[in-house]
mmCIF file of C-alpha atoms in Angstrom:
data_model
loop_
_atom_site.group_PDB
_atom_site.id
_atom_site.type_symbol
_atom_site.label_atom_id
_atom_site.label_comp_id
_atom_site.label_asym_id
_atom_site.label_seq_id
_atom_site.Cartn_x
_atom_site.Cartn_y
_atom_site.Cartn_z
ATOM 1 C CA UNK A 1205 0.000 0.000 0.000
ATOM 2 C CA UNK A 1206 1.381 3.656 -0.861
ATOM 3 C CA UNK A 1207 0.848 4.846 2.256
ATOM 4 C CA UNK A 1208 2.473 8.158 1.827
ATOM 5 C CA UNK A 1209 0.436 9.099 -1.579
ATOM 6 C CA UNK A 1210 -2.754 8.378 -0.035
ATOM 7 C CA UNK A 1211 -2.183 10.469 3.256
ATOM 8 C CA UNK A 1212 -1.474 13.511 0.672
ATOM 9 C CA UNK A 1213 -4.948 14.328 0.255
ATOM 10 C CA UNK A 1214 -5.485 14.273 4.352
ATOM 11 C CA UNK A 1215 -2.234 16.757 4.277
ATOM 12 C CA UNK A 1216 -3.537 18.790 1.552
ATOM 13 C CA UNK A 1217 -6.840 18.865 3.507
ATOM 14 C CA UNK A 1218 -4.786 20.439 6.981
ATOM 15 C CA UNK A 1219 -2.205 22.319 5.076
ATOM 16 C CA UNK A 1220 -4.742 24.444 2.450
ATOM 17 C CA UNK A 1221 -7.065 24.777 5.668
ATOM 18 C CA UNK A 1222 -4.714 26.044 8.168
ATOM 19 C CA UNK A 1223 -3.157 28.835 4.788
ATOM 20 C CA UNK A 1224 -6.612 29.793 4.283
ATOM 21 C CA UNK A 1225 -7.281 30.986 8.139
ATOM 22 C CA UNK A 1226 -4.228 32.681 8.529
ATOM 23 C CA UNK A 1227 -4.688 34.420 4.989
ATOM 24 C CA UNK A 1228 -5.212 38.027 7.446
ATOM 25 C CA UNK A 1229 -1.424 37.141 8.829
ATOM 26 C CA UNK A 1230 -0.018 35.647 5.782
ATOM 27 C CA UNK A 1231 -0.727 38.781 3.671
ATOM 28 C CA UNK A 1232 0.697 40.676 6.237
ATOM 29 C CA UNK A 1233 3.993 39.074 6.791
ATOM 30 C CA UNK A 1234 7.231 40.972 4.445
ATOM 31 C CA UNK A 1235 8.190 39.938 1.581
ATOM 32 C CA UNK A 1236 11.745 40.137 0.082
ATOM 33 C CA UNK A 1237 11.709 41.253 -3.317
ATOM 34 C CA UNK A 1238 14.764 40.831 -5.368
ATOM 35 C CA UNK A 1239 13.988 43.110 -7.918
ATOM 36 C CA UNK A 1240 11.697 45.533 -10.260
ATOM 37 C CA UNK A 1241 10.209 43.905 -13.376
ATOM 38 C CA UNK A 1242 9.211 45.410 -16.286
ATOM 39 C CA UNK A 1243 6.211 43.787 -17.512
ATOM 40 C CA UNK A 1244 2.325 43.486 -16.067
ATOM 41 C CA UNK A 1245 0.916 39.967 -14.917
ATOM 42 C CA UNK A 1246 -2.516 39.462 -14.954
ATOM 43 C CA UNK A 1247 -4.813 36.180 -13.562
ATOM 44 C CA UNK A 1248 -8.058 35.201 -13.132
ATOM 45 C CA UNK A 1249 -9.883 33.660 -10.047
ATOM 46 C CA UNK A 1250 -12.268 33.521 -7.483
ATOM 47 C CA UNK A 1251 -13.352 32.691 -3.928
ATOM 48 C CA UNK A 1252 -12.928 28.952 -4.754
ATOM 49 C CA UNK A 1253 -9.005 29.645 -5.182
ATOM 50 C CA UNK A 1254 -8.395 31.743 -2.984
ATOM 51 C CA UNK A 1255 -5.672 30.642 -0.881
ATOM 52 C CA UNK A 1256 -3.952 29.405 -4.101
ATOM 53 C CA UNK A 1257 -3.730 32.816 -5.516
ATOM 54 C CA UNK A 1258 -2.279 34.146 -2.631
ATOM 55 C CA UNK A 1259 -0.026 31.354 -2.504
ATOM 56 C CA UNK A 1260 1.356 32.073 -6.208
ATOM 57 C CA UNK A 1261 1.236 35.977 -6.282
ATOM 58 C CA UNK A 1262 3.447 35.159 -2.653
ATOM 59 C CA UNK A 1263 6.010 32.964 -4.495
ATOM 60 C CA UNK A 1264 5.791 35.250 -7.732
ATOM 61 C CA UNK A 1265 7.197 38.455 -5.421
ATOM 62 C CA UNK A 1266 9.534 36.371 -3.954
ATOM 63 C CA UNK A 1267 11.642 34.741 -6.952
ATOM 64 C CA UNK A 1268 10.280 36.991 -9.763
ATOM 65 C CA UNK A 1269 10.710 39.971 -8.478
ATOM 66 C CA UNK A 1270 7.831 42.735 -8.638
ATOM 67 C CA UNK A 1271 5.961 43.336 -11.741
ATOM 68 C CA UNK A 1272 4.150 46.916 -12.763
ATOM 69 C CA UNK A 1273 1.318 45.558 -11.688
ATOM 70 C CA UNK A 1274 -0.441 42.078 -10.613
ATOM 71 C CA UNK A 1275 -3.947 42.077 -11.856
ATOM 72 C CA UNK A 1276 -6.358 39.312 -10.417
ATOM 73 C CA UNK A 1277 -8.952 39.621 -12.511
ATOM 74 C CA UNK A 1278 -12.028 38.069 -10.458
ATOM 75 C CA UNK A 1279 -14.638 35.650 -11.627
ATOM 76 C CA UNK A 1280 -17.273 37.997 -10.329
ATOM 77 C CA UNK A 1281 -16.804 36.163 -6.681
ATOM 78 C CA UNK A 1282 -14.746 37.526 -4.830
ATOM 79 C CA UNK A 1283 -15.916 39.428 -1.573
ATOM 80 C CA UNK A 1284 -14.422 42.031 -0.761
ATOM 81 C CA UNK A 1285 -12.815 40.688 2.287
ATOM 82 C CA UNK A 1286 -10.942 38.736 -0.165
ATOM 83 C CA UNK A 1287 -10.445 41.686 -2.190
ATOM 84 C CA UNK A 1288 -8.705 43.331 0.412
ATOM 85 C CA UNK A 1289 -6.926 40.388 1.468
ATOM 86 C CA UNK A 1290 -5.100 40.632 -1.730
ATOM 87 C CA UNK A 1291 -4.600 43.425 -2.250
ATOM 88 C CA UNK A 1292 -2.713 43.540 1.025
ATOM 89 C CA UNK A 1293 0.036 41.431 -0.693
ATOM 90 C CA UNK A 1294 1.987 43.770 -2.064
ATOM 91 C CA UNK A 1295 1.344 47.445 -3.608
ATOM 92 C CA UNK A 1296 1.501 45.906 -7.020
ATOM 93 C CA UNK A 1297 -1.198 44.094 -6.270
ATOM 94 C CA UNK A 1298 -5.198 44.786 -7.068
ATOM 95 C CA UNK A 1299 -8.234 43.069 -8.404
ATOM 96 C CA UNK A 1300 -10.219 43.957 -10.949
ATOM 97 C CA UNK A 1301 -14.100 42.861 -10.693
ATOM 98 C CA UNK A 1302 -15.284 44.212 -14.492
ATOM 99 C CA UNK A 1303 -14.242 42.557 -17.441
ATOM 100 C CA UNK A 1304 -11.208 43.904 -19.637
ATOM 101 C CA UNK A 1305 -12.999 45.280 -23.227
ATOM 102 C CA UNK A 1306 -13.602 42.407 -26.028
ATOM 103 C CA UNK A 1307 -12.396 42.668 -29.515
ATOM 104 C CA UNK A 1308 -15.149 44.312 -31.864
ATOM 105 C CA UNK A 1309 -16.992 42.564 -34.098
ATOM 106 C CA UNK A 1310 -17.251 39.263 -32.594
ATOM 107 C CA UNK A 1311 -20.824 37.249 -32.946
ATOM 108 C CA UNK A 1312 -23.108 37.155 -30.495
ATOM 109 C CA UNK A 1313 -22.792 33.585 -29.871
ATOM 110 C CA UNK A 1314 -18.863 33.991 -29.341
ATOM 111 C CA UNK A 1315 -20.021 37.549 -27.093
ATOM 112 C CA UNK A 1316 -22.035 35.230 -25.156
ATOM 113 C CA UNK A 1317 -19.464 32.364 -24.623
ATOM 114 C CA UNK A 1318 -16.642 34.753 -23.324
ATOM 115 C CA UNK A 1319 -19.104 36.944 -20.768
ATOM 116 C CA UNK A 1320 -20.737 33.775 -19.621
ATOM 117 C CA UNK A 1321 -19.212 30.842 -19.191
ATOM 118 C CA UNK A 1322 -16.412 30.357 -16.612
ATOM 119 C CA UNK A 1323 -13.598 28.947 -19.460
ATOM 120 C CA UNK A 1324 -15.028 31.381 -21.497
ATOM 121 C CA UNK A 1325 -14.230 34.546 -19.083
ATOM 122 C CA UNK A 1326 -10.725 33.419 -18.736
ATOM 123 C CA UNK A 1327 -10.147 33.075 -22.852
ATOM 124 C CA UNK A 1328 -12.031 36.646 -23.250
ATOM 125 C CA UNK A 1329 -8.854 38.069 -20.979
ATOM 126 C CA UNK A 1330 -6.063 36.219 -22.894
ATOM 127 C CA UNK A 1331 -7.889 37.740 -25.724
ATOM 128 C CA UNK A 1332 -7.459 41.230 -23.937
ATOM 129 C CA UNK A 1333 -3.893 41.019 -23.605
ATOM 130 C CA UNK A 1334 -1.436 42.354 -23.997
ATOM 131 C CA UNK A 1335 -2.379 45.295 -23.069
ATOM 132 C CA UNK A 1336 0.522 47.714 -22.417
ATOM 133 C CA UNK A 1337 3.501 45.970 -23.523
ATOM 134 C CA UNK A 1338 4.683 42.255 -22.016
ATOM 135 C CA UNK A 1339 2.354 40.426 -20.269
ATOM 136 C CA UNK A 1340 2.530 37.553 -18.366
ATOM 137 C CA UNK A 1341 -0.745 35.909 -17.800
ATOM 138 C CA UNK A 1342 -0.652 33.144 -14.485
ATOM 139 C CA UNK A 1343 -3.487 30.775 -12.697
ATOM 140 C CA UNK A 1344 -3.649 31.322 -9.598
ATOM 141 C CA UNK A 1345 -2.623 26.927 -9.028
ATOM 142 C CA UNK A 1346 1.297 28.156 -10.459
ATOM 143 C CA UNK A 1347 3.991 27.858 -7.827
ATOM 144 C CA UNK A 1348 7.063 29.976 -8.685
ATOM 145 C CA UNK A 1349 10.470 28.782 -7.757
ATOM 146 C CA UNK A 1350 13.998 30.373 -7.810
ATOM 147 C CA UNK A 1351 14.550 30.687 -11.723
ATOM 148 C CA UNK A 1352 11.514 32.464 -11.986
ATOM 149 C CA UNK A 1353 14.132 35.051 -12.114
ATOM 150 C CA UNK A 1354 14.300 34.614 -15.666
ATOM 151 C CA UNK A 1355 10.798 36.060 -16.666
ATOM 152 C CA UNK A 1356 12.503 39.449 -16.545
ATOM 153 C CA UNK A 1357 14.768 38.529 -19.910
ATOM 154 C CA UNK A 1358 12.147 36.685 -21.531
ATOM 155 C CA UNK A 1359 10.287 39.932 -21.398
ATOM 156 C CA UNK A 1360 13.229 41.621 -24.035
ATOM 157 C CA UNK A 1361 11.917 38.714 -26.278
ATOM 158 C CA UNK A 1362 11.577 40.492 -29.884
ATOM 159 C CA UNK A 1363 11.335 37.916 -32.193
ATOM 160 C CA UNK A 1364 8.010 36.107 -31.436
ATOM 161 C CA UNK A 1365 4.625 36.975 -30.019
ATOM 162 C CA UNK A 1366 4.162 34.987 -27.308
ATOM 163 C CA UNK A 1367 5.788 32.104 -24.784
ATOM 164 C CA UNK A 1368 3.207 29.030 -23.811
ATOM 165 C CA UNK A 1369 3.227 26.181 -21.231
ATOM 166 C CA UNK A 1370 4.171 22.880 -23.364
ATOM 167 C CA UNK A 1371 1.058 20.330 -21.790
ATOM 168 C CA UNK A 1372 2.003 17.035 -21.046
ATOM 169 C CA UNK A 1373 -0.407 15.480 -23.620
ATOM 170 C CA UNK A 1374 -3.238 17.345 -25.673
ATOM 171 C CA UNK A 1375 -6.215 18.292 -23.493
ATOM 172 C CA UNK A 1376 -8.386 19.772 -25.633
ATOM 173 C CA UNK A 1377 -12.109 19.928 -26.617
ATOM 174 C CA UNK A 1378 -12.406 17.198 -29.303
ATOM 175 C CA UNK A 1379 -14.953 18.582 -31.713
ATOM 176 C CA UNK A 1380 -12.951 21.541 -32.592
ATOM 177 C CA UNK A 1381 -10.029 19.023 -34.068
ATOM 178 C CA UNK A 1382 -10.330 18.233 -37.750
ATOM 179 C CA UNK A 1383 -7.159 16.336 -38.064
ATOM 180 C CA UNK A 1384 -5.437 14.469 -35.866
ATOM 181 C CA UNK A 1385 -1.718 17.002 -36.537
ATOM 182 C CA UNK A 1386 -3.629 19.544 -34.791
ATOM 183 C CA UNK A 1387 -3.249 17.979 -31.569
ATOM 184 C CA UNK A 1388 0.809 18.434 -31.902
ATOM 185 C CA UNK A 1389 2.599 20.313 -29.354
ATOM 186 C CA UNK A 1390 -0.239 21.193 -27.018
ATOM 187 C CA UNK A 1391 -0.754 24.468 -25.503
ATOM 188 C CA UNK A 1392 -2.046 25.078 -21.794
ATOM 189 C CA UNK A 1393 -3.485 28.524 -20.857
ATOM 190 C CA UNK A 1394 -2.113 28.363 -17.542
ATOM 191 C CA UNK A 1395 1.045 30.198 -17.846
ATOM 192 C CA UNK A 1396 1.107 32.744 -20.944
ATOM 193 C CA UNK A 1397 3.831 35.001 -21.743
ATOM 194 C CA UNK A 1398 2.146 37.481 -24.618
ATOM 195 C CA UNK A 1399 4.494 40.217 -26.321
ATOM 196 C CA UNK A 1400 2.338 41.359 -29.367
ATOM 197 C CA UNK A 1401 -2.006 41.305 -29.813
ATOM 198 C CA UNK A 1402 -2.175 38.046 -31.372
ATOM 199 C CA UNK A 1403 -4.664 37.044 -34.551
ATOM 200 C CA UNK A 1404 -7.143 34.970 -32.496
ATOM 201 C CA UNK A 1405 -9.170 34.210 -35.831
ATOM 202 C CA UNK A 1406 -8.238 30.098 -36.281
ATOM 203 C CA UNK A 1407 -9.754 29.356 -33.171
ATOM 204 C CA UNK A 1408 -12.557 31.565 -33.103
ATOM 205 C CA UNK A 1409 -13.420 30.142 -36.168
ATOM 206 C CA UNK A 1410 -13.700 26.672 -35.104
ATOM 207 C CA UNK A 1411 -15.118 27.724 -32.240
ATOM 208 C CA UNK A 1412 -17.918 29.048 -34.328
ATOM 209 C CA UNK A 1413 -18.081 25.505 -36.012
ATOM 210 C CA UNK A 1414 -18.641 24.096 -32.912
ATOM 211 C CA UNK A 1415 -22.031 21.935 -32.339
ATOM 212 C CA UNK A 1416 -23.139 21.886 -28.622
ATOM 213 C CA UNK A 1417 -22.510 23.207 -25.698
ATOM 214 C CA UNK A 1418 -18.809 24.636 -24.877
ATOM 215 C CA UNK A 1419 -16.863 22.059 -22.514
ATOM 216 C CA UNK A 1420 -14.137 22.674 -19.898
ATOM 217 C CA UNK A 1421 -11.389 22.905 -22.582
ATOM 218 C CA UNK A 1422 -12.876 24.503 -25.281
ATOM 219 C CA UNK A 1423 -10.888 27.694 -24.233
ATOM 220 C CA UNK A 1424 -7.773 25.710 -24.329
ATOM 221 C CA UNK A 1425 -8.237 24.505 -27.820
ATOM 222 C CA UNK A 1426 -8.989 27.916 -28.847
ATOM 223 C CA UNK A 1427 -6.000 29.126 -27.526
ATOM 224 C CA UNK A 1428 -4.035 26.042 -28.815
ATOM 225 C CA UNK A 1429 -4.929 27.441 -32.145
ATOM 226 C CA UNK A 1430 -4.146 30.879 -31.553
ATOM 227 C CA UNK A 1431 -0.445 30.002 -30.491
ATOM 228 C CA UNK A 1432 0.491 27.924 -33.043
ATOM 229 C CA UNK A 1433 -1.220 30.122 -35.739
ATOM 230 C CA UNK A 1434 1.030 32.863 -34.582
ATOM 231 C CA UNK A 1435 4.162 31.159 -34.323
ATOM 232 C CA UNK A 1436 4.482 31.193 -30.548
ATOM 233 C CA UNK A 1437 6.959 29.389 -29.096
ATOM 234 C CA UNK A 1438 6.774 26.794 -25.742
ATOM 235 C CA UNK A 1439 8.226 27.485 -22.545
ATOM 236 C CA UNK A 1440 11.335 25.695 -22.112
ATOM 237 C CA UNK A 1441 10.155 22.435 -20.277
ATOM 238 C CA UNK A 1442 12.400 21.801 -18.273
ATOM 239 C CA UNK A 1443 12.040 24.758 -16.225
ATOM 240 C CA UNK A 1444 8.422 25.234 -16.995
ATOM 241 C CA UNK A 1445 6.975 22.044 -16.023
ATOM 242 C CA UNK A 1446 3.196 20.649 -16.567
ATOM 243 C CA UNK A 1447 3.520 17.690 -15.538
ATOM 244 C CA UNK A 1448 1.787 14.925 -14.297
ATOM 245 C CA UNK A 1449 3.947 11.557 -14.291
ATOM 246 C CA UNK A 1450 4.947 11.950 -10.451
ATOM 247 C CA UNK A 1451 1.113 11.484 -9.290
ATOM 248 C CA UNK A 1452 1.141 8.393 -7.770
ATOM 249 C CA UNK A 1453 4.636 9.376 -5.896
ATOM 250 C CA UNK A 1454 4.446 11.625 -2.655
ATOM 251 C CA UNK A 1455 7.664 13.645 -3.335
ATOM 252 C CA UNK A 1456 7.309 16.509 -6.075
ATOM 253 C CA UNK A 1457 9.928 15.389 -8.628
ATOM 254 C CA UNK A 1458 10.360 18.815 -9.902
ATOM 255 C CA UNK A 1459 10.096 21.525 -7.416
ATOM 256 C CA UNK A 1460 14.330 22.235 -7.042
ATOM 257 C CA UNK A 1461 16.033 25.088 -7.209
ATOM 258 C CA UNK A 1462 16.485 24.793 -10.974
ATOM 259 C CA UNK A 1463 12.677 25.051 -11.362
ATOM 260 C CA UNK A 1464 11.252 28.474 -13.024
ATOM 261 C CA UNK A 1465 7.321 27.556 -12.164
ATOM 262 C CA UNK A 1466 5.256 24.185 -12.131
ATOM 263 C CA UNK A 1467 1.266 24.322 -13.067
ATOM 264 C CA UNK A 1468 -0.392 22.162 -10.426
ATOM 265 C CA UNK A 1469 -3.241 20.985 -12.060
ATOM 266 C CA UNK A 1470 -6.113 18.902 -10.995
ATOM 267 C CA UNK A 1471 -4.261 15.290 -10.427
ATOM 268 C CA UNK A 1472 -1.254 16.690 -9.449
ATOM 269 C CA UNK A 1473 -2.754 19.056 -6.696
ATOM 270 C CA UNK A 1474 -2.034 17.984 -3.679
ATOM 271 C CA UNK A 1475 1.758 18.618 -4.089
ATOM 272 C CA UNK A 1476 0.900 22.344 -4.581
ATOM 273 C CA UNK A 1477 0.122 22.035 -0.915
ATOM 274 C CA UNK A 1478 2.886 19.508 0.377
ATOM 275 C CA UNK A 1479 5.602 21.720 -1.170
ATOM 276 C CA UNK A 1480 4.465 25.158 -0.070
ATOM 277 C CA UNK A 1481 3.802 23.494 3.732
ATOM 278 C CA UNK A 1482 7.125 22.130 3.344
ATOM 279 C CA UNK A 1483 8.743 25.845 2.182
ATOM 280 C CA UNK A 1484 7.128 27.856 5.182
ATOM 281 C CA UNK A 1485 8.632 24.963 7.863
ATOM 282 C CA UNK A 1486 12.082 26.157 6.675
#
């Protein structure tokens, strides 16, 4: 029996509880930053992520450095005790509870996807973006780690429009694919790095196309689209890591000093948790 693997979700459990009530302290406490950036990050959230958010925009400030500003864009449910919590972080730090502006023109059907649905909110503010000059766009389940400190010269980047997170495997909404090639290199909107407005036309033609109801990763295949129709480039992997082959283990195999940022997504959770409880013992 993995013993250790299955008491991680009991640890996540005490560790994301005991964060979340001392959020009021936590926000409080001094951070160290190690230098001035000179590009905007922006993220979207809500109530439900809460502690995560804090978590990241924490970790950003602290290997980063601070950006012009850190936007947390809010999923309309935020309170604004949480509001203020944040924005307690650091002076760079404020939320935003309207919408950024949509392109013109768009159908209504398209309107309607990006006000409404919760996937759809998030694509409408890569869509924004950038919006004056580099932008890094973050979820608020992205842990930041010492070489973070090379966002600052990927910002100088020149020759292409934007930097994505390489996913481990293609996780996409399967009705906008019309041949299997299109699935090649997938893109995650977790972790953006946009330098130029980008032609989002591909995907928001197939998304057009599409028959039924959006899904969970329609906004991801979108944005798959959009990347690779404007020549953007991945994330070096090895630094930027989406990654889930280390599930079943209870040690994080990549969080090391070597590590720029890791995307803790759904399966791989829990170690979002075990690593930050593990950072604040030291």
């Amino acid at each position: 029996m993995n013993v250790p693997y299955l008491s991680a979700p009991l640890e996540l459990t005490v560790a994301r509880s005991l964060y979340r009530a001392a959020l009021p302290v936590i926000v409080g406490q001094t951070i160290h930053v190690p230098r001035e950036l000179t590009f905007d990050v922006f993220a979207y959230s809500g109530e439900s992520t809460l502690p995560e958010q804090v978590a990241s925009i924490r970790s950003f400030l602290t290997y980063a450095g601070r950006p012009k500003q850190f936007v947390v864009v809010s999923d309309g449910s935020y309170t604004s005790k949480s509001i203020e919590l944040l924005e307690k972080i650091d002076n760079a730090v404020r939320v935003q509870t309207t919408p950024l502006p949509l392109p013109p023109g768009l159908p209504k059907t398209i309107q309607s996807y990006l006000t409404t649905h919760s996937t759809g909110k998030q694509l409408a503010l890569l869509m924004s973006l950038p919006a004056n000059g580099p932008t890094l766009y973050s979820d608020s389940d992205v842990l930041f780690f010492p070489h973070a400190c090379e966002l600052e010269a990927l910002s100088k980047t020149q020759s292409i429009t934007a930097l994505y997170l390489a996913d481990y495997q293609f996780s996409g909404d399967e009705r906008l694919i019309r041949d299997p090639s299109e699935k090649q290199n997938p893109a995650n909107t977790g972790f953006v790095f946009l330098f130029h407005k980008l032609d989002w036309s591909r995907g928001l033609e197939r998304l057009q196309m599409l028959s039924g109801e959006p899904n969970f990763f329609t906004n991801q295949t979108v944005m798959h689209f959009c990347m690779h129709a404007n020549g953007a480039v991945a994330f070096d992997p090895g630094k930027f890591v989406l990654q889930v082959d280390d599930q079943f283990i209870y040690r994080d195999r990549y969080a090391c000093p070597s590590l720029a940022i890791r995307h803790y997504v759904n399966p791989v959770r829990h170690k979002f948790w075990t690593v930050l409880a593990r950072h604040l013992q030291k």
